[in-house]
């Protein structure tokens, strides 16, 4: 019998019920779900699970992988309900927290669905999906790579939209985070436009002998100031977004303890944005898009 392992998605879900009707998805095929795709469900660990106490932080090894002081052993089972059918859910490899959402196969029954479902990709907990320098892992023409190189603020906006962050990099309500990508895209467009204007505008302030006037220098020096402000704004958002991802998925700092997020945002902005994009999207299954709000096709489910 084939053994499936399901990596938990560390996203707290509010509510006490275990009715899963609204969370039913068909698992994806390549880019678009195929006709023979098998279904799965996202379930929420109830508050009645047995508790295992620890000293806090990340606990790895054996049956536990958590980001707080409360974990649940692997192998424990509880009952859930979907589409009017009850079935047993087993806590997956890595353990779960109370209220945590994770993917399981939808069992066969009167509804005719198969129980050998393929789990949906989920965001790794406790480590990055890949390395900071794995920018070419998805190919040299992947939209995420080119956005990271040419328009890092646009790609950052896509990541922030997935994580439901405001355009200033803080958590907010759905109403506050809906326009995050559009705001950052507009800021990028305005910056690129003004930058090109300032690139050529100084030549309009040459005197009749072709010599620079005072206005020439004023306009000429305003361009690097604009570029500096835009770069600082981008780095701040990259820093705050990376810090949010690390805290949400319990990813420890490996280098530059205490300032890793800041160093990555400053010295490796493009690589950092690309890594965050790969970490929060299922690019292995769905094609990336340059200018969509999430950087993914509309039918691609969120994994964060």
mmCIF file of C-alpha atoms in Angstrom:
data_model
loop_
_atom_site.group_PDB
_atom_site.id
_atom_site.type_symbol
_atom_site.label_atom_id
_atom_site.label_comp_id
_atom_site.label_asym_id
_atom_site.label_seq_id
_atom_site.Cartn_x
_atom_site.Cartn_y
_atom_site.Cartn_z
ATOM 1 C CA UNK A 1 0.000 0.000 0.000
ATOM 2 C CA UNK A 2 1.391 3.388 -0.962
ATOM 3 C CA UNK A 3 2.252 5.672 1.937
ATOM 4 C CA UNK A 4 1.565 9.384 1.464
ATOM 5 C CA UNK A 5 3.250 12.065 3.498
ATOM 6 C CA UNK A 6 1.621 15.455 3.851
ATOM 7 C CA UNK A 7 3.558 18.518 4.878
ATOM 8 C CA UNK A 8 1.380 20.699 7.111
ATOM 9 C CA UNK A 9 0.490 24.210 5.991
ATOM 10 C CA UNK A 10 1.182 26.415 8.987
ATOM 11 C CA UNK A 11 -1.727 28.818 8.509
ATOM 12 C CA UNK A 12 -3.966 29.287 11.552
ATOM 13 C CA UNK A 13 -7.642 29.081 10.653
ATOM 14 C CA UNK A 14 -10.337 30.624 12.818
ATOM 15 C CA UNK A 15 -13.530 28.839 13.713
ATOM 16 C CA UNK A 16 -14.359 25.813 15.819
ATOM 17 C CA UNK A 17 -16.143 23.634 13.299
ATOM 18 C CA UNK A 18 -14.702 20.780 11.273
ATOM 19 C CA UNK A 19 -17.185 21.016 8.398
ATOM 20 C CA UNK A 20 -14.983 21.062 5.307
ATOM 21 C CA UNK A 21 -17.485 21.611 2.510
ATOM 22 C CA UNK A 22 -16.163 25.032 1.576
ATOM 23 C CA UNK A 23 -12.549 23.797 1.436
ATOM 24 C CA UNK A 24 -12.945 21.064 -1.158
ATOM 25 C CA UNK A 25 -10.580 21.285 -4.108
ATOM 26 C CA UNK A 26 -9.602 19.008 -6.949
ATOM 27 C CA UNK A 27 -5.858 18.499 -6.905
ATOM 28 C CA UNK A 28 -4.121 20.188 -9.839
ATOM 29 C CA UNK A 29 -2.596 18.703 -12.907
ATOM 30 C CA UNK A 30 0.135 20.506 -14.804
ATOM 31 C CA UNK A 31 -0.953 24.144 -15.093
ATOM 32 C CA UNK A 32 -4.630 23.183 -15.373
ATOM 33 C CA UNK A 33 -6.455 20.368 -13.559
ATOM 34 C CA UNK A 34 -6.703 17.268 -15.710
ATOM 35 C CA UNK A 35 -9.883 15.293 -16.139
ATOM 36 C CA UNK A 36 -8.503 12.395 -14.081
ATOM 37 C CA UNK A 37 -7.136 14.574 -11.268
ATOM 38 C CA UNK A 38 -7.830 13.085 -7.844
ATOM 39 C CA UNK A 39 -9.401 15.230 -5.114
ATOM 40 C CA UNK A 40 -8.139 16.198 -1.698
ATOM 41 C CA UNK A 41 -9.333 18.328 1.176
ATOM 42 C CA UNK A 42 -7.877 20.937 3.449
ATOM 43 C CA UNK A 43 -8.743 20.126 7.055
ATOM 44 C CA UNK A 44 -8.371 22.105 10.257
ATOM 45 C CA UNK A 45 -6.875 20.456 13.325
ATOM 46 C CA UNK A 46 -9.551 20.704 16.062
ATOM 47 C CA UNK A 47 -8.938 21.986 19.573
ATOM 48 C CA UNK A 48 -9.642 18.527 21.045
ATOM 49 C CA UNK A 49 -6.365 16.979 19.909
ATOM 50 C CA UNK A 50 -4.022 15.642 22.615
ATOM 51 C CA UNK A 51 -1.321 18.093 23.622
ATOM 52 C CA UNK A 52 2.417 17.571 23.751
ATOM 53 C CA UNK A 53 4.300 20.296 25.581
ATOM 54 C CA UNK A 54 7.787 21.479 24.742
ATOM 55 C CA UNK A 55 10.048 24.402 25.564
ATOM 56 C CA UNK A 56 8.970 26.547 22.606
ATOM 57 C CA UNK A 57 10.660 27.334 19.320
ATOM 58 C CA UNK A 58 11.075 24.769 16.544
ATOM 59 C CA UNK A 59 11.091 21.163 17.682
ATOM 60 C CA UNK A 60 12.349 18.725 15.067
ATOM 61 C CA UNK A 61 12.962 15.032 15.230
ATOM 62 C CA UNK A 62 10.726 12.071 15.866
ATOM 63 C CA UNK A 63 7.119 13.020 15.380
ATOM 64 C CA UNK A 64 7.135 16.772 15.873
ATOM 65 C CA UNK A 65 7.765 19.917 13.845
ATOM 66 C CA UNK A 66 6.159 22.976 15.356
ATOM 67 C CA UNK A 67 6.571 26.719 15.714
ATOM 68 C CA UNK A 68 5.095 27.133 19.185
ATOM 69 C CA UNK A 69 4.914 25.341 22.499
ATOM 70 C CA UNK A 70 1.895 23.224 21.485
ATOM 71 C CA UNK A 71 2.201 20.241 19.140
ATOM 72 C CA UNK A 72 0.207 17.140 18.274
ATOM 73 C CA UNK A 73 1.738 13.723 17.734
ATOM 74 C CA UNK A 74 1.913 12.145 14.285
ATOM 75 C CA UNK A 75 -0.566 9.315 13.780
ATOM 76 C CA UNK A 76 -3.351 10.650 16.003
ATOM 77 C CA UNK A 77 -6.724 10.481 14.254
ATOM 78 C CA UNK A 78 -9.871 12.572 14.458
ATOM 79 C CA UNK A 79 -13.180 12.693 12.593
ATOM 80 C CA UNK A 80 -14.041 15.331 10.011
ATOM 81 C CA UNK A 81 -16.995 15.881 7.693
ATOM 82 C CA UNK A 82 -17.192 16.959 4.043
ATOM 83 C CA UNK A 83 -20.180 17.015 1.702
ATOM 84 C CA UNK A 84 -22.235 15.202 4.323
ATOM 85 C CA UNK A 85 -19.742 12.329 4.662
ATOM 86 C CA UNK A 86 -17.696 11.662 7.793
ATOM 87 C CA UNK A 87 -14.191 10.286 7.489
ATOM 88 C CA UNK A 88 -11.126 9.817 9.640
ATOM 89 C CA UNK A 89 -8.145 12.152 9.343
ATOM 90 C CA UNK A 90 -4.690 11.117 10.526
ATOM 91 C CA UNK A 91 -2.231 13.759 11.737
ATOM 92 C CA UNK A 92 0.472 13.947 9.009
ATOM 93 C CA UNK A 93 4.226 13.654 9.219
ATOM 94 C CA UNK A 94 5.579 16.697 11.019
ATOM 95 C CA UNK A 95 2.681 16.996 13.465
ATOM 96 C CA UNK A 96 0.215 19.867 13.578
ATOM 97 C CA UNK A 97 -0.876 22.665 15.869
ATOM 98 C CA UNK A 98 -4.448 23.205 17.012
ATOM 99 C CA UNK A 99 -6.241 25.205 14.324
ATOM 100 C CA UNK A 100 -3.568 24.467 11.698
ATOM 101 C CA UNK A 101 -4.667 23.730 8.128
ATOM 102 C CA UNK A 102 -3.181 20.794 6.204
ATOM 103 C CA UNK A 103 -4.026 18.644 3.159
ATOM 104 C CA UNK A 104 -5.336 15.078 3.223
ATOM 105 C CA UNK A 105 -6.808 12.734 0.589
ATOM 106 C CA UNK A 106 -10.594 12.643 0.289
ATOM 107 C CA UNK A 107 -11.668 9.021 0.928
ATOM 108 C CA UNK A 108 -13.742 6.867 -1.383
ATOM 109 C CA UNK A 109 -17.379 6.453 -0.460
ATOM 110 C CA UNK A 110 -20.913 6.872 -1.682
ATOM 111 C CA UNK A 111 -19.910 10.078 -3.441
ATOM 112 C CA UNK A 112 -17.522 8.129 -5.678
ATOM 113 C CA UNK A 113 -14.365 10.094 -4.911
ATOM 114 C CA UNK A 114 -11.062 8.286 -4.733
ATOM 115 C CA UNK A 115 -9.116 8.001 -1.495
ATOM 116 C CA UNK A 116 -5.704 7.956 -3.213
ATOM 117 C CA UNK A 117 -5.601 11.713 -3.596
ATOM 118 C CA UNK A 118 -2.422 13.582 -4.343
ATOM 119 C CA UNK A 119 -1.745 16.240 -1.713
ATOM 120 C CA UNK A 120 -1.584 19.830 -2.826
ATOM 121 C CA UNK A 121 1.813 21.498 -2.594
ATOM 122 C CA UNK A 122 2.259 23.365 0.661
ATOM 123 C CA UNK A 123 4.701 25.890 2.028
ATOM 124 C CA UNK A 124 7.547 24.165 3.901
ATOM 125 C CA UNK A 125 7.709 24.761 7.640
ATOM 126 C CA UNK A 126 11.059 25.254 9.370
ATOM 127 C CA UNK A 127 13.137 25.815 6.239
ATOM 128 C CA UNK A 128 13.122 27.566 2.872
ATOM 129 C CA UNK A 129 11.874 25.619 -0.114
ATOM 130 C CA UNK A 130 15.193 26.202 -1.890
ATOM 131 C CA UNK A 131 18.329 28.306 -1.629
ATOM 132 C CA UNK A 132 18.846 32.026 -2.019
ATOM 133 C CA UNK A 133 20.897 31.470 -5.176
ATOM 134 C CA UNK A 134 18.519 28.980 -6.834
ATOM 135 C CA UNK A 135 17.134 31.718 -9.064
ATOM 136 C CA UNK A 136 17.465 29.634 -12.239
ATOM 137 C CA UNK A 137 15.866 26.498 -10.800
ATOM 138 C CA UNK A 138 12.651 27.132 -12.758
ATOM 139 C CA UNK A 139 14.440 28.103 -15.971
ATOM 140 C CA UNK A 140 15.982 31.240 -17.428
ATOM 141 C CA UNK A 141 12.716 32.551 -18.909
ATOM 142 C CA UNK A 142 10.469 32.126 -15.869
ATOM 143 C CA UNK A 143 8.366 35.253 -15.148
ATOM 144 C CA UNK A 144 9.374 35.249 -11.474
ATOM 145 C CA UNK A 145 13.052 35.410 -12.431
ATOM 146 C CA UNK A 146 12.588 38.305 -14.854
ATOM 147 C CA UNK A 147 10.325 40.193 -12.474
ATOM 148 C CA UNK A 148 12.930 39.783 -9.744
ATOM 149 C CA UNK A 149 15.654 41.169 -12.014
ATOM 150 C CA UNK A 150 13.755 43.953 -13.783
ATOM 151 C CA UNK A 151 10.856 44.833 -11.461
ATOM 152 C CA UNK A 152 11.559 43.452 -7.967
ATOM 153 C CA UNK A 153 8.864 45.643 -6.420
ATOM 154 C CA UNK A 154 6.243 44.071 -8.706
ATOM 155 C CA UNK A 155 7.247 40.547 -7.666
ATOM 156 C CA UNK A 156 7.352 41.655 -4.035
ATOM 157 C CA UNK A 157 3.798 42.935 -4.469
ATOM 158 C CA UNK A 158 2.707 39.530 -5.748
ATOM 159 C CA UNK A 159 4.269 37.798 -2.747
ATOM 160 C CA UNK A 160 2.702 40.322 -0.371
ATOM 161 C CA UNK A 161 -0.700 39.821 -2.011
ATOM 162 C CA UNK A 162 -0.399 36.053 -1.440
ATOM 163 C CA UNK A 163 0.481 36.655 2.202
ATOM 164 C CA UNK A 164 -2.323 39.201 2.634
ATOM 165 C CA UNK A 165 -0.004 42.058 3.586
ATOM 166 C CA UNK A 166 -0.716 45.731 3.025
ATOM 167 C CA UNK A 167 1.388 47.729 0.574
ATOM 168 C CA UNK A 168 3.512 48.878 3.527
ATOM 169 C CA UNK A 169 4.317 45.293 4.518
ATOM 170 C CA UNK A 170 2.078 44.883 7.565
ATOM 171 C CA UNK A 171 -0.778 42.473 8.167
ATOM 172 C CA UNK A 172 -4.248 43.785 7.470
ATOM 173 C CA UNK A 173 -7.826 42.894 6.670
ATOM 174 C CA UNK A 174 -8.929 41.622 3.267
ATOM 175 C CA UNK A 175 -10.143 45.106 2.374
ATOM 176 C CA UNK A 176 -6.752 46.580 3.271
ATOM 177 C CA UNK A 177 -4.698 43.997 1.371
ATOM 178 C CA UNK A 178 -6.771 43.577 -1.785
ATOM 179 C CA UNK A 179 -5.062 46.471 -3.561
ATOM 180 C CA UNK A 180 -1.492 45.689 -2.431
ATOM 181 C CA UNK A 181 -0.255 44.462 -5.797
ATOM 182 C CA UNK A 182 -2.001 47.182 -7.775
ATOM 183 C CA UNK A 183 -0.536 49.916 -5.578
ATOM 184 C CA UNK A 184 3.015 48.599 -5.899
ATOM 185 C CA UNK A 185 2.571 48.057 -9.635
ATOM 186 C CA UNK A 186 1.416 51.677 -10.004
ATOM 187 C CA UNK A 187 4.375 52.919 -7.927
ATOM 188 C CA UNK A 188 6.715 50.986 -10.214
ATOM 189 C CA UNK A 189 5.120 52.382 -13.367
ATOM 190 C CA UNK A 190 5.259 55.945 -12.029
ATOM 191 C CA UNK A 191 8.895 55.517 -11.005
ATOM 192 C CA UNK A 192 9.933 54.093 -14.386
ATOM 193 C CA UNK A 193 8.104 56.891 -16.205
ATOM 194 C CA UNK A 194 9.524 59.728 -14.112
ATOM 195 C CA UNK A 195 12.979 58.159 -14.245
ATOM 196 C CA UNK A 196 12.974 58.224 -18.040
ATOM 197 C CA UNK A 197 11.730 61.807 -18.071
ATOM 198 C CA UNK A 198 14.503 62.905 -15.703
ATOM 199 C CA UNK A 199 17.031 61.056 -17.822
ATOM 200 C CA UNK A 200 16.471 63.360 -20.815
ATOM 201 C CA UNK A 201 14.947 66.477 -19.265
ATOM 202 C CA UNK A 202 18.275 68.088 -18.228
ATOM 203 C CA UNK A 203 19.202 68.575 -21.897
ATOM 204 C CA UNK A 204 16.340 71.073 -22.128
ATOM 205 C CA UNK A 205 18.255 73.336 -19.756
ATOM 206 C CA UNK A 206 21.398 73.926 -21.816
ATOM 207 C CA UNK A 207 22.180 77.468 -22.795
ATOM 208 C CA UNK A 208 22.640 78.680 -26.365
ATOM 209 C CA UNK A 209 26.228 77.490 -26.301
ATOM 210 C CA UNK A 210 25.314 74.019 -25.128
ATOM 211 C CA UNK A 211 26.587 74.622 -21.604
ATOM 212 C CA UNK A 212 24.674 73.435 -18.501
ATOM 213 C CA UNK A 213 22.669 76.010 -16.578
ATOM 214 C CA UNK A 214 21.722 75.954 -12.913
ATOM 215 C CA UNK A 215 18.427 74.254 -13.718
ATOM 216 C CA UNK A 216 20.335 71.559 -15.590
ATOM 217 C CA UNK A 217 22.112 70.427 -12.432
ATOM 218 C CA UNK A 218 18.957 70.666 -10.322
ATOM 219 C CA UNK A 219 17.076 68.334 -12.646
ATOM 220 C CA UNK A 220 20.072 66.068 -13.255
ATOM 221 C CA UNK A 221 20.693 65.466 -9.553
ATOM 222 C CA UNK A 222 17.021 64.823 -8.823
ATOM 223 C CA UNK A 223 17.199 61.546 -10.751
ATOM 224 C CA UNK A 224 19.673 59.740 -8.455
ATOM 225 C CA UNK A 225 17.713 61.033 -5.454
ATOM 226 C CA UNK A 226 14.546 59.480 -6.891
ATOM 227 C CA UNK A 227 16.364 56.213 -7.578
ATOM 228 C CA UNK A 228 17.719 56.126 -4.016
ATOM 229 C CA UNK A 229 14.276 56.689 -2.493
ATOM 230 C CA UNK A 230 12.749 53.972 -4.672
ATOM 231 C CA UNK A 231 15.556 51.522 -3.827
ATOM 232 C CA UNK A 232 15.197 52.162 -0.086
ATOM 233 C CA UNK A 233 11.420 51.728 -0.279
ATOM 234 C CA UNK A 234 11.860 48.431 -2.141
ATOM 235 C CA UNK A 235 14.442 47.119 0.322
ATOM 236 C CA UNK A 236 12.233 47.974 3.307
ATOM 237 C CA UNK A 237 9.318 46.033 1.820
ATOM 238 C CA UNK A 238 11.566 43.079 0.948
ATOM 239 C CA UNK A 239 12.940 43.097 4.494
ATOM 240 C CA UNK A 240 9.484 43.204 6.106
ATOM 241 C CA UNK A 241 8.067 40.539 3.784
ATOM 242 C CA UNK A 242 10.987 38.157 4.329
ATOM 243 C CA UNK A 243 10.785 38.655 8.088
ATOM 244 C CA UNK A 244 7.043 37.918 7.947
ATOM 245 C CA UNK A 245 7.624 34.686 5.993
ATOM 246 C CA UNK A 246 10.327 33.499 8.389
ATOM 247 C CA UNK A 247 8.144 34.151 11.415
ATOM 248 C CA UNK A 248 5.049 32.610 9.859
ATOM 249 C CA UNK A 249 6.808 29.416 8.794
ATOM 250 C CA UNK A 250 9.319 29.187 11.653
ATOM 251 C CA UNK A 251 12.385 29.520 9.436
ATOM 252 C CA UNK A 252 15.472 30.190 11.580
ATOM 253 C CA UNK A 253 18.210 32.590 10.550
ATOM 254 C CA UNK A 254 21.252 30.756 9.226
ATOM 255 C CA UNK A 255 23.657 33.618 8.670
ATOM 256 C CA UNK A 256 24.062 37.141 10.065
ATOM 257 C CA UNK A 257 22.036 36.258 13.164
ATOM 258 C CA UNK A 258 19.753 39.102 14.103
ATOM 259 C CA UNK A 259 20.019 40.933 10.782
ATOM 260 C CA UNK A 260 19.753 38.253 8.091
ATOM 261 C CA UNK A 261 16.557 39.707 6.619
ATOM 262 C CA UNK A 262 18.102 43.162 6.421
ATOM 263 C CA UNK A 263 21.319 41.874 4.831
ATOM 264 C CA UNK A 264 19.442 39.805 2.242
ATOM 265 C CA UNK A 265 17.175 42.739 1.362
ATOM 266 C CA UNK A 266 20.149 45.096 0.961
ATOM 267 C CA UNK A 267 22.847 42.956 -0.646
ATOM 268 C CA UNK A 268 20.733 40.391 -2.544
ATOM 269 C CA UNK A 269 17.431 42.123 -3.257
ATOM 270 C CA UNK A 270 16.622 40.320 -6.508
ATOM 271 C CA UNK A 271 17.638 36.865 -5.246
ATOM 272 C CA UNK A 272 15.712 37.399 -2.019
ATOM 273 C CA UNK A 273 12.506 38.404 -3.811
ATOM 274 C CA UNK A 274 12.808 35.437 -6.186
ATOM 275 C CA UNK A 275 13.303 33.045 -3.259
ATOM 276 C CA UNK A 276 10.233 34.400 -1.467
ATOM 277 C CA UNK A 277 8.199 34.046 -4.657
ATOM 278 C CA UNK A 278 9.236 30.406 -5.111
ATOM 279 C CA UNK A 279 8.564 29.679 -1.453
ATOM 280 C CA UNK A 280 4.980 30.952 -1.527
ATOM 281 C CA UNK A 281 3.812 29.601 -4.900
ATOM 282 C CA UNK A 282 3.474 26.237 -6.605
ATOM 283 C CA UNK A 283 5.495 27.088 -9.702
ATOM 284 C CA UNK A 284 6.250 23.383 -10.193
ATOM 285 C CA UNK A 285 2.586 22.799 -11.089
ATOM 286 C CA UNK A 286 1.337 26.133 -12.418
ATOM 287 C CA UNK A 287 2.882 28.555 -14.884
ATOM 288 C CA UNK A 288 3.970 31.886 -13.454
ATOM 289 C CA UNK A 289 2.560 35.187 -14.725
ATOM 290 C CA UNK A 290 4.292 38.559 -14.837
ATOM 291 C CA UNK A 291 1.482 40.947 -14.017
ATOM 292 C CA UNK A 292 -1.272 39.060 -12.201
ATOM 293 C CA UNK A 293 -1.973 39.923 -8.574
ATOM 294 C CA UNK A 294 -0.556 36.645 -7.296
ATOM 295 C CA UNK A 295 1.849 35.898 -10.120
ATOM 296 C CA UNK A 296 -0.181 32.727 -10.771
ATOM 297 C CA UNK A 297 -3.100 31.781 -13.070
ATOM 298 C CA UNK A 298 -6.581 32.566 -11.697
ATOM 299 C CA UNK A 299 -7.374 28.856 -11.214
ATOM 300 C CA UNK A 300 -4.240 28.152 -9.166
ATOM 301 C CA UNK A 301 -5.117 27.677 -5.464
ATOM 302 C CA UNK A 302 -3.245 29.589 -2.805
ATOM 303 C CA UNK A 303 -0.786 27.516 -0.763
ATOM 304 C CA UNK A 304 -0.087 30.097 1.952
#
